[in-house]
PDB file of C-alpha atoms in Angstrom:
ATOM      1  CA  MET A   1     -35.681 -72.677  62.152  1.00  0.00           C
ATOM      2  CA  ARG A   2     -34.919 -69.812  64.539  1.00  0.00           C
ATOM      3  CA  ARG A   3     -33.752 -66.450  63.153  1.00  0.00           C
ATOM      4  CA  TYR A   4     -30.359 -66.748  64.839  1.00  0.00           C
ATOM      5  CA  HIS A   5     -29.922 -70.451  64.181  1.00  0.00           C
ATOM      6  CA  LEU A   6     -27.058 -70.001  61.704  1.00  0.00           C
ATOM      7  CA  ARG A   7     -25.243 -67.531  63.945  1.00  0.00           C
ATOM      8  CA  ASP A   8     -25.352 -70.107  66.724  1.00  0.00           C
ATOM      9  CA  ARG A   9     -24.254 -72.828  64.303  1.00  0.00           C
ATOM     10  CA  VAL A  10     -21.264 -70.764  63.234  1.00  0.00           C
ATOM     11  CA  ALA A  11     -20.347 -70.251  66.886  1.00  0.00           C
ATOM     12  CA  GLY A  12     -19.661 -73.992  67.070  1.00  0.00           C
ATOM     13  CA  LEU A  13     -17.233 -73.889  64.135  1.00  0.00           C
ATOM     14  CA  ASP A  14     -13.551 -73.031  64.127  1.00  0.00           C
ATOM     15  CA  PRO A  15     -13.053 -69.754  62.179  1.00  0.00           C
ATOM     16  CA  VAL A  16      -9.693 -70.878  60.776  1.00  0.00           C
ATOM     17  CA  ARG A  17     -10.333 -74.548  60.060  1.00  0.00           C
ATOM     18  CA  ASP A  18     -13.948 -74.028  58.957  1.00  0.00           C
ATOM     19  CA  HIS A  19     -13.587 -70.635  57.278  1.00  0.00           C
ATOM     20  CA  ALA A  20     -14.960 -71.881  53.931  1.00  0.00           C
ATOM     21  CA  GLU A  21     -18.184 -73.194  55.483  1.00  0.00           C
ATOM     22  CA  ILE A  22     -18.649 -70.039  57.555  1.00  0.00           C
ATOM     23  CA  VAL A  23     -18.206 -67.812  54.496  1.00  0.00           C
ATOM     24  CA  ARG A  24     -20.732 -69.913  52.535  1.00  0.00           C
ATOM     25  CA  LEU A  25     -23.297 -69.505  55.300  1.00  0.00           C
ATOM     26  CA  LEU A  26     -22.696 -65.751  55.552  1.00  0.00           C
ATOM     27  CA  MET A  27     -22.760 -65.033  51.830  1.00  0.00           C
ATOM     28  CA  PHE A  28     -25.543 -67.360  50.685  1.00  0.00           C
ATOM     29  CA  HIS A  29     -27.838 -67.566  53.733  1.00  0.00           C
ATOM     30  CA  GLU A  30     -27.356 -64.733  56.208  1.00  0.00           C
ATOM     31  CA  PHE A  31     -26.386 -61.712  54.082  1.00  0.00           C
ATOM     32  CA  PRO A  32     -26.659 -62.393  50.316  1.00  0.00           C
ATOM     33  CA  TRP A  33     -28.121 -58.969  49.478  1.00  0.00           C
ATOM     34  CA  ASP A  34     -25.592 -57.170  51.663  1.00  0.00           C
ATOM     35  CA  VAL A  35     -22.717 -59.110  50.092  1.00  0.00           C
ATOM     36  CA  ARG A  36     -23.925 -58.046  46.658  1.00  0.00           C
ATOM     37  CA  MET A  37     -24.236 -54.391  47.657  1.00  0.00           C
ATOM     38  CA  ALA A  38     -20.848 -54.304  49.394  1.00  0.00           C
ATOM     39  CA  GLY A  39     -19.237 -55.940  46.367  1.00  0.00           C
ATOM     40  CA  ARG A  40     -20.700 -53.306  44.078  1.00  0.00           C
ATOM     41  CA  LEU A  41     -19.407 -50.494  46.277  1.00  0.00           C
ATOM     42  CA  MET A  42     -16.001 -52.108  46.583  1.00  0.00           C
ATOM     43  CA  ILE A  43     -15.226 -51.612  42.900  1.00  0.00           C
ATOM     44  CA  TRP A  44     -15.066 -47.842  43.467  1.00  0.00           C
ATOM     45  CA  HIS A  45     -12.115 -48.585  45.750  1.00  0.00           C
ATOM     46  CA  LEU A  46     -10.361 -49.978  42.671  1.00  0.00           C
ATOM     47  CA  TYR A  47     -11.194 -46.850  40.709  1.00  0.00           C
ATOM     48  CA  ALA A  48     -10.003 -44.557  43.528  1.00  0.00           C
ATOM     49  CA  ASN A  49      -6.535 -46.139  43.525  1.00  0.00           C
ATOM     50  CA  PRO A  50      -4.829 -44.645  40.423  1.00  0.00           C
ATOM     51  CA  PRO A  51      -2.467 -47.563  39.580  1.00  0.00           C
ATOM     52  CA  VAL A  52      -5.263 -50.101  40.049  1.00  0.00           C
ATOM     53  CA  ALA A  53      -7.726 -47.988  38.053  1.00  0.00           C
ATOM     54  CA  ALA A  54      -5.266 -47.879  35.179  1.00  0.00           C
ATOM     55  CA  ALA A  55      -4.901 -51.665  35.335  1.00  0.00           C
ATOM     56  CA  VAL A  56      -8.586 -52.613  35.553  1.00  0.00           C
ATOM     57  CA  GLY A  57      -9.742 -49.968  33.097  1.00  0.00           C
ATOM     58  CA  HIS A  58      -7.236 -50.622  30.335  1.00  0.00           C
ATOM     59  CA  THR A  59      -9.772 -52.579  28.292  1.00  0.00           C
ATOM     60  CA  ASP A  60     -13.264 -51.948  27.006  1.00  0.00           C
ATOM     61  CA  ALA A  61     -14.194 -55.379  28.415  1.00  0.00           C
ATOM     62  CA  LEU A  62     -14.436 -53.932  31.932  1.00  0.00           C
ATOM     63  CA  LEU A  63     -18.204 -54.285  32.203  1.00  0.00           C
ATOM     64  CA  GLU A  64     -18.354 -57.750  30.700  1.00  0.00           C
ATOM     65  CA  ARG A  65     -15.683 -58.928  33.153  1.00  0.00           C
ATOM     66  CA  ALA A  66     -17.745 -57.636  36.070  1.00  0.00           C
ATOM     67  CA  GLU A  67     -20.503 -60.151  35.285  1.00  0.00           C
ATOM     68  CA  ILE A  68     -18.060 -63.043  34.871  1.00  0.00           C
ATOM     69  CA  THR A  69     -16.296 -62.110  38.110  1.00  0.00           C
ATOM     70  CA  SER A  70     -19.564 -62.235  40.059  1.00  0.00           C
ATOM     71  CA  LEU A  71     -20.393 -65.703  38.773  1.00  0.00           C
ATOM     72  CA  THR A  72     -16.943 -67.205  39.196  1.00  0.00           C
ATOM     73  CA  PHE A  73     -16.540 -65.790  42.711  1.00  0.00           C
ATOM     74  CA  GLY A  74     -19.906 -67.266  43.683  1.00  0.00           C
ATOM     75  CA  ASP A  75     -18.781 -70.630  42.319  1.00  0.00           C
ATOM     76  CA  LEU A  76     -15.577 -70.471  44.371  1.00  0.00           C
ATOM     77  CA  VAL A  77     -17.530 -69.823  47.564  1.00  0.00           C
ATOM     78  CA  GLU A  78     -20.111 -72.496  46.763  1.00  0.00           C
ATOM     79  CA  HIS A  79     -17.747 -75.296  45.722  1.00  0.00           C
ATOM     80  CA  GLY A  80     -14.629 -74.422  47.708  1.00  0.00           C
ATOM     81  CA  LEU A  81     -11.178 -73.227  46.691  1.00  0.00           C
ATOM     82  CA  ASP A  82      -9.686 -76.727  46.635  1.00  0.00           C
ATOM     83  CA  SER A  83     -12.580 -78.554  45.001  1.00  0.00           C
ATOM     84  CA  PRO A  84     -12.072 -79.719  41.397  1.00  0.00           C
ATOM     85  CA  ARG A  85     -14.302 -76.883  40.232  1.00  0.00           C
ATOM     86  CA  GLY A  86     -12.554 -74.374  42.472  1.00  0.00           C
ATOM     87  CA  ARG A  87      -9.127 -75.349  41.148  1.00  0.00           C
ATOM     88  CA  GLU A  88     -10.403 -75.101  37.583  1.00  0.00           C
ATOM     89  CA  ILE A  89     -11.770 -71.607  38.194  1.00  0.00           C
ATOM     90  CA  LEU A  90      -8.560 -70.463  39.879  1.00  0.00           C
ATOM     91  CA  ARG A  91      -6.533 -71.729  36.929  1.00  0.00           C
ATOM     92  CA  TRP A  92      -8.794 -69.650  34.671  1.00  0.00           C
ATOM     93  CA  VAL A  93      -8.473 -66.583  36.925  1.00  0.00           C
ATOM     94  CA  ASN A  94      -4.679 -66.794  37.059  1.00  0.00           C
ATOM     95  CA  ARG A  95      -4.449 -67.443  33.324  1.00  0.00           C
ATOM     96  CA  SER A  96      -6.701 -64.461  32.552  1.00  0.00           C
ATOM     97  CA  HIS A  97      -4.428 -62.157  34.579  1.00  0.00           C
ATOM     98  CA  ARG A  98      -1.357 -63.034  32.537  1.00  0.00           C
ATOM     99  CA  GLY A  99      -0.404 -60.355  30.066  1.00  0.00           C
ATOM    100  CA  THR A 100      -2.454 -57.681  31.846  1.00  0.00           C
ATOM    101  CA  PRO A 101      -1.142 -54.752  33.920  1.00  0.00           C
ATOM    102  CA  ALA A 102      -2.577 -56.325  37.103  1.00  0.00           C
ATOM    103  CA  THR A 103       0.094 -57.197  39.678  1.00  0.00           C
ATOM    104  CA  ALA A 104       0.128 -59.209  42.905  1.00  0.00           C
ATOM    105  CA  GLU A 105       0.013 -55.884  44.780  1.00  0.00           C
ATOM    106  CA  HIS A 106      -3.135 -54.893  42.884  1.00  0.00           C
ATOM    107  CA  ASN A 107      -4.722 -58.260  43.697  1.00  0.00           C
ATOM    108  CA  ALA A 108      -3.812 -57.904  47.370  1.00  0.00           C
ATOM    109  CA  PHE A 109      -5.470 -54.498  47.485  1.00  0.00           C
ATOM    110  CA  ALA A 110      -8.614 -55.820  45.745  1.00  0.00           C
ATOM    111  CA  LEU A 111      -8.939 -58.792  48.106  1.00  0.00           C
ATOM    112  CA  ALA A 112      -8.449 -56.617  51.190  1.00  0.00           C
ATOM    113  CA  ALA A 113     -11.045 -54.178  49.851  1.00  0.00           C
ATOM    114  CA  LEU A 114     -13.541 -57.014  49.277  1.00  0.00           C
ATOM    115  CA  ALA A 115     -13.187 -58.320  52.815  1.00  0.00           C
ATOM    116  CA  VAL A 116     -13.097 -54.997  54.653  1.00  0.00           C
ATOM    117  CA  THR A 117     -15.810 -53.283  52.597  1.00  0.00           C
ATOM    118  CA  LEU A 118     -18.142 -56.155  53.436  1.00  0.00           C
ATOM    119  CA  THR A 119     -17.466 -55.964  57.172  1.00  0.00           C
ATOM    120  CA  ARG A 120     -17.866 -52.177  57.127  1.00  0.00           C
ATOM    121  CA  TRP A 121     -21.182 -52.492  55.291  1.00  0.00           C
ATOM    122  CA  LEU A 122     -22.504 -55.103  57.718  1.00  0.00           C
ATOM    123  CA  ASP A 123     -21.397 -53.002  60.685  1.00  0.00           C
ATOM    124  CA  ARG A 124     -23.513 -50.137  59.336  1.00  0.00           C
ATOM    125  CA  PHE A 125     -26.455 -51.842  57.676  1.00  0.00           C
ATOM    126  CA  GLY A 126     -26.443 -55.587  58.397  1.00  0.00           C
ATOM    127  CA  TRP A 127     -29.497 -57.059  60.093  1.00  0.00           C
ATOM    128  CA  ARG A 128     -27.220 -58.400  62.811  1.00  0.00           C
ATOM    129  CA  PRO A 129     -23.568 -57.746  63.697  1.00  0.00           C
ATOM    130  CA  LEU A 130     -20.847 -60.134  62.653  1.00  0.00           C
ATOM    131  CA  THR A 131     -19.298 -62.187  65.436  1.00  0.00           C
ATOM    132  CA  PRO A 132     -15.528 -62.092  66.016  1.00  0.00           C
ATOM    133  CA  GLY A 133     -15.306 -65.622  64.622  1.00  0.00           C
ATOM    134  CA  GLU A 134     -17.130 -64.603  61.447  1.00  0.00           C
ATOM    135  CA  ARG A 135     -14.779 -61.659  60.948  1.00  0.00           C
ATOM    136  CA  THR A 136     -11.793 -63.950  61.316  1.00  0.00           C
ATOM    137  CA  ALA A 137     -13.268 -66.495  58.892  1.00  0.00           C
ATOM    138  CA  LEU A 138     -13.712 -63.792  56.239  1.00  0.00           C
ATOM    139  CA  ALA A 139     -10.113 -62.618  56.629  1.00  0.00           C
ATOM    140  CA  VAL A 140      -8.783 -66.183  56.440  1.00  0.00           C
ATOM    141  CA  PHE A 141     -10.897 -66.950  53.364  1.00  0.00           C
ATOM    142  CA  TYR A 142      -9.543 -63.973  51.425  1.00  0.00           C
ATOM    143  CA  ALA A 143      -5.986 -64.726  52.561  1.00  0.00           C
ATOM    144  CA  GLU A 144      -6.374 -68.293  51.285  1.00  0.00           C
ATOM    145  CA  LEU A 145      -7.857 -67.053  48.023  1.00  0.00           C
ATOM    146  CA  GLY A 146      -4.980 -64.613  47.680  1.00  0.00           C
ATOM    147  CA  ARG A 147      -2.401 -67.325  48.302  1.00  0.00           C
ATOM    148  CA  ARG A 148      -3.809 -69.277  45.374  1.00  0.00           C
ATOM    149  CA  MET A 149      -3.559 -66.151  43.223  1.00  0.00           C
ATOM    150  CA  GLY A 150       0.082 -65.471  44.064  1.00  0.00           C
ATOM    151  CA  VAL A 151      -0.610 -63.034  46.933  1.00  0.00           C
ATOM    152  CA  ARG A 152       1.490 -64.397  49.785  1.00  0.00           C
ATOM    153  CA  ALA A 153       1.363 -61.767  52.523  1.00  0.00           C
ATOM    154  CA  LEU A 154      -2.326 -60.922  52.933  1.00  0.00           C
ATOM    155  CA  PRO A 155      -3.101 -60.687  56.683  1.00  0.00           C
ATOM    156  CA  ARG A 156      -5.269 -63.412  58.203  1.00  0.00           C
ATOM    157  CA  SER A 157      -6.368 -61.132  61.058  1.00  0.00           C
ATOM    158  CA  PRO A 158      -9.413 -58.900  60.419  1.00  0.00           C
ATOM    159  CA  ASP A 159      -7.843 -55.985  62.302  1.00  0.00           C
ATOM    160  CA  GLU A 160      -4.556 -56.224  60.377  1.00  0.00           C
ATOM    161  CA  LEU A 161      -6.462 -56.532  57.105  1.00  0.00           C
ATOM    162  CA  ALA A 162      -8.453 -53.386  57.910  1.00  0.00           C
ATOM    163  CA  ARG A 163      -5.252 -51.489  58.725  1.00  0.00           C
ATOM    164  CA  GLU A 164      -3.693 -52.601  55.443  1.00  0.00           C
ATOM    165  CA  LEU A 165      -6.672 -51.284  53.504  1.00  0.00           C
ATOM    166  CA  GLU A 166      -6.602 -48.011  55.445  1.00  0.00           C
ATOM    167  CA  ARG A 167      -2.969 -47.525  54.432  1.00  0.00           C
ATOM    168  CA  ALA A 168      -3.930 -48.053  50.798  1.00  0.00           C
ATOM    169  CA  GLU A 169      -6.906 -45.690  51.119  1.00  0.00           C
ATOM    170  CA  ALA A 170      -4.527 -42.943  52.264  1.00  0.00           C
ATOM    171  CA  GLY A 171      -3.128 -43.002  48.720  1.00  0.00           C
ATOM    172  CA  PHE A 172      -6.475 -42.512  46.979  1.00  0.00           C
ATOM    173  CA  ALA A 173      -6.346 -39.702  44.425  1.00  0.00           C
ATOM    174  CA  PHE A 174      -8.239 -38.517  41.401  1.00  0.00           C
ATOM    175  CA  SER A 175      -7.251 -39.987  38.040  1.00  0.00           C
ATOM    176  CA  GLU A 176      -8.822 -39.857  34.602  1.00  0.00           C
ATOM    177  CA  ALA A 177      -8.758 -43.671  34.456  1.00  0.00           C
ATOM    178  CA  GLY A 178     -10.672 -43.887  37.722  1.00  0.00           C
ATOM    179  CA  GLN A 179     -13.238 -41.354  36.585  1.00  0.00           C
ATOM    180  CA  LEU A 180     -13.720 -43.182  33.281  1.00  0.00           C
ATOM    181  CA  CYS A 181     -14.200 -46.535  35.038  1.00  0.00           C
ATOM    182  CA  SER A 182     -16.692 -44.903  37.391  1.00  0.00           C
ATOM    183  CA  GLN A 183     -18.656 -43.376  34.526  1.00  0.00           C
ATOM    184  CA  ARG A 184     -18.795 -46.694  32.679  1.00  0.00           C
ATOM    185  CA  THR A 185     -19.981 -48.537  35.775  1.00  0.00           C
ATOM    186  CA  LEU A 186     -22.667 -45.953  36.512  1.00  0.00           C
ATOM    187  CA  ALA A 187     -23.871 -46.224  32.918  1.00  0.00           C
ATOM    188  CA  MET A 188     -24.105 -50.004  33.290  1.00  0.00           C
ATOM    189  CA  ALA A 189     -26.053 -49.617  36.544  1.00  0.00           C
ATOM    190  CA  ARG A 190     -28.482 -47.160  34.966  1.00  0.00           C
ATOM    191  CA  SER A 191     -29.106 -49.543  32.067  1.00  0.00           C
ATOM    192  CA  ARG A 192     -30.210 -52.262  34.517  1.00  0.00           C
ATOM    193  CA  VAL A 193     -32.909 -50.350  36.374  1.00  0.00           C
ATOM    194  CA  ARG A 194     -36.278 -48.980  35.338  1.00  0.00           C
ATOM    195  CA  PRO A 195     -36.165 -45.646  33.474  1.00  0.00           C
ATOM    196  CA  TRP A 196     -37.715 -43.660  36.312  1.00  0.00           C
ATOM    197  CA  LEU A 197     -34.974 -44.872  38.687  1.00  0.00           C
ATOM    198  CA  ARG A 198     -32.031 -44.001  36.461  1.00  0.00           C
ATOM    199  CA  PRO A 199     -31.579 -40.405  37.688  1.00  0.00           C
ATOM    200  CA  LEU A 200     -31.166 -41.787  41.223  1.00  0.00           C
ATOM    201  CA  VAL A 201     -28.257 -44.119  40.484  1.00  0.00           C
ATOM    202  CA  ARG A 202     -25.460 -41.554  40.622  1.00  0.00           C
ATOM    203  CA  PRO A 203     -26.594 -39.727  43.795  1.00  0.00           C
ATOM    204  CA  VAL A 204     -27.326 -42.997  45.626  1.00  0.00           C
ATOM    205  CA  VAL A 205     -23.883 -44.391  44.821  1.00  0.00           C
ATOM    206  CA  ALA A 206     -22.293 -41.098  45.833  1.00  0.00           C
ATOM    207  CA  ALA A 207     -24.215 -41.163  49.111  1.00  0.00           C
ATOM    208  CA  LEU A 208     -22.786 -44.586  49.984  1.00  0.00           C
ATOM    209  CA  LEU A 209     -19.149 -43.837  49.186  1.00  0.00           C
ATOM    210  CA  ALA A 210     -16.716 -42.343  51.669  1.00  0.00           C
ATOM    211  CA  PRO A 211     -15.739 -38.741  50.817  1.00  0.00           C
ATOM    212  CA  GLY A 212     -12.181 -39.661  49.810  1.00  0.00           C
ATOM    213  CA  THR A 213     -13.341 -42.440  47.506  1.00  0.00           C
ATOM    214  CA  ARG A 214     -16.048 -40.249  46.014  1.00  0.00           C
ATOM    215  CA  ALA A 215     -13.631 -37.420  45.236  1.00  0.00           C
ATOM    216  CA  ALA A 216     -11.059 -39.782  43.725  1.00  0.00           C
ATOM    217  CA  VAL A 217     -13.531 -41.079  41.125  1.00  0.00           C
ATOM    218  CA  GLY A 218     -14.877 -37.633  40.259  1.00  0.00           C
ATOM    219  CA  LEU A 219     -18.300 -37.898  41.883  1.00  0.00           C
ATOM    220  CA  ARG A 220     -19.863 -34.816  43.461  1.00  0.00           C
ATOM    221  CA  PRO A 221     -21.194 -35.042  47.012  1.00  0.00           C
ATOM    222  CA  PRO A 222     -24.950 -35.723  46.880  1.00  0.00           C
ATOM    223  CA  PRO A 223     -27.418 -33.315  48.477  1.00  0.00           C
ATOM    224  CA  ARG A 224     -27.789 -33.800  52.200  1.00  0.00           C
ATOM    225  CA  PRO A 225     -31.463 -34.917  51.920  1.00  0.00           C
ATOM    226  CA  VAL A 226     -30.399 -37.670  49.500  1.00  0.00           C
ATOM    227  CA  ARG A 227     -27.736 -38.944  51.907  1.00  0.00           C
ATOM    228  CA  ALA A 228     -30.215 -38.898  54.775  1.00  0.00           C
ATOM    229  CA  ALA A 229     -32.891 -40.708  52.758  1.00  0.00           C
ATOM    230  CA  VAL A 230     -30.504 -43.438  51.549  1.00  0.00           C
ATOM    231  CA  HIS A 231     -29.169 -44.120  55.006  1.00  0.00           C
ATOM    232  CA  ALA A 232     -32.647 -44.068  56.566  1.00  0.00           C
ATOM    233  CA  ALA A 233     -33.900 -46.591  54.003  1.00  0.00           C
ATOM    234  CA  LEU A 234     -31.009 -48.964  54.668  1.00  0.00           C
ATOM    235  CA  LEU A 235     -31.418 -48.704  58.429  1.00  0.00           C
ATOM    236  CA  ALA A 236     -35.152 -49.393  58.073  1.00  0.00           C
ATOM    237  CA  ARG A 237     -34.371 -52.434  55.927  1.00  0.00           C
ATOM    238  CA  ARG A 238     -32.075 -53.736  58.679  1.00  0.00           C
ATOM    239  CA  TRP A 239     -34.953 -53.809  61.163  1.00  0.00           C
ATOM    240  CA  VAL A 240     -37.380 -55.363  58.679  1.00  0.00           C
ATOM    241  CA  VAL A 241     -34.976 -58.160  57.696  1.00  0.00           C
ATOM    242  CA  ARG A 242     -34.358 -58.925  61.348  1.00  0.00           C
ATOM    243  CA  LEU A 243     -38.038 -59.890  61.670  1.00  0.00           C
ATOM    244  CA  LEU A 244     -38.058 -62.178  58.633  1.00  0.00           C
ATOM    245  CA  PRO A 245     -37.622 -65.965  58.852  1.00  0.00           C
ATOM    246  CA  PRO A 246     -34.223 -67.343  57.814  1.00  0.00           C
ATOM    247  CA  ARG A 247     -33.712 -68.465  54.217  1.00  0.00           C
ATOM    248  CA  ALA A 248     -34.609 -72.068  53.547  1.00  0.00           C
ATOM    249  CA  THR A 249     -32.388 -72.298  50.456  1.00  0.00           C
ATOM    250  CA  PRO A 250     -29.130 -70.538  49.542  1.00  0.00           C
ATOM    251  CA  THR A 251     -29.103 -67.440  47.348  1.00  0.00           C
ATOM    252  CA  THR A 252     -26.093 -67.496  45.007  1.00  0.00           C
ATOM    253  CA  PRO A 253     -25.176 -65.457  41.899  1.00  0.00           C
ATOM    254  CA  ARG A 254     -26.326 -68.369  39.749  1.00  0.00           C
ATOM    255  CA  THR A 255     -29.632 -68.981  41.533  1.00  0.00           C
ATOM    256  CA  ARG A 256     -30.444 -65.270  41.163  1.00  0.00           C
ATOM    257  CA  ARG A 257     -29.853 -65.553  37.442  1.00  0.00           C
ATOM    258  CA  ARG A 258     -31.185 -69.137  37.183  1.00  0.00           C
ATOM    259  CA  LEU A 259     -28.032 -70.183  35.386  1.00  0.00           C
ATOM    260  CA  ALA A 260     -26.569 -73.645  35.130  1.00  0.00           C
ATOM    261  CA  ASP A 261     -23.064 -74.235  36.408  1.00  0.00           C
ATOM    262  CA  GLN A 262     -20.396 -73.639  33.798  1.00  0.00           C
ATOM    263  CA  THR A 263     -16.754 -72.741  34.043  1.00  0.00           C
ATOM    264  CA  PRO A 264     -15.516 -69.853  31.875  1.00  0.00           C
ATOM    265  CA  ALA A 265     -13.510 -70.885  28.854  1.00  0.00           C
TER     266      ALA A 265
END
């Protein structure tokens, strides 16, 4: 299989009608590592938005929910939003939001941040650029996901979605809830890496966040050599991955963890 085989395959698909298949190919075949990294960075957008930070950080179960969210989102992409499994997961998601401070506006912001953070990451560090059709498919996918979560007005155009997120980012501000969520997430990240890497977690995350996001969650700017080293490493990875053969099998959250399929209770 040629390195650009899937890009050419996607070119033959309709980005609106076939958005679910295009997103599966992007997330599980073309860019699984990048999707994971962009998703991890996106959560600092939640923490930088004071009302959203207060909603997502109101419980000590924040870190446990992060793991469940990764698995259930992967299942939605793999099986489809309207599959029996997808409908079951969406019922669980909507049920779990009842009785919490999360609102449809919060969900709209989170979905826009997921889509736009991923495209921004791939524009900077992806091994190849996204095509216009792929960008549209991502926007349509998140709009369709939002519709099933009670978010009715999420733009289906990638440019409009990016503008909506930019308007929300203009309201980023420091809050104690955002700082606390950030500290908890950094602690979780440090616990998952080898001891000698733990001092690097905070400066690496800070190096990847935009200045406004970083300030809103109470992170200091990293030293300039750290920023340069992080960016150089990611740009080098882009060129290395470009030379690798395409994946023969999909990489999903469950295959990484070698977990069997199971829907949350």
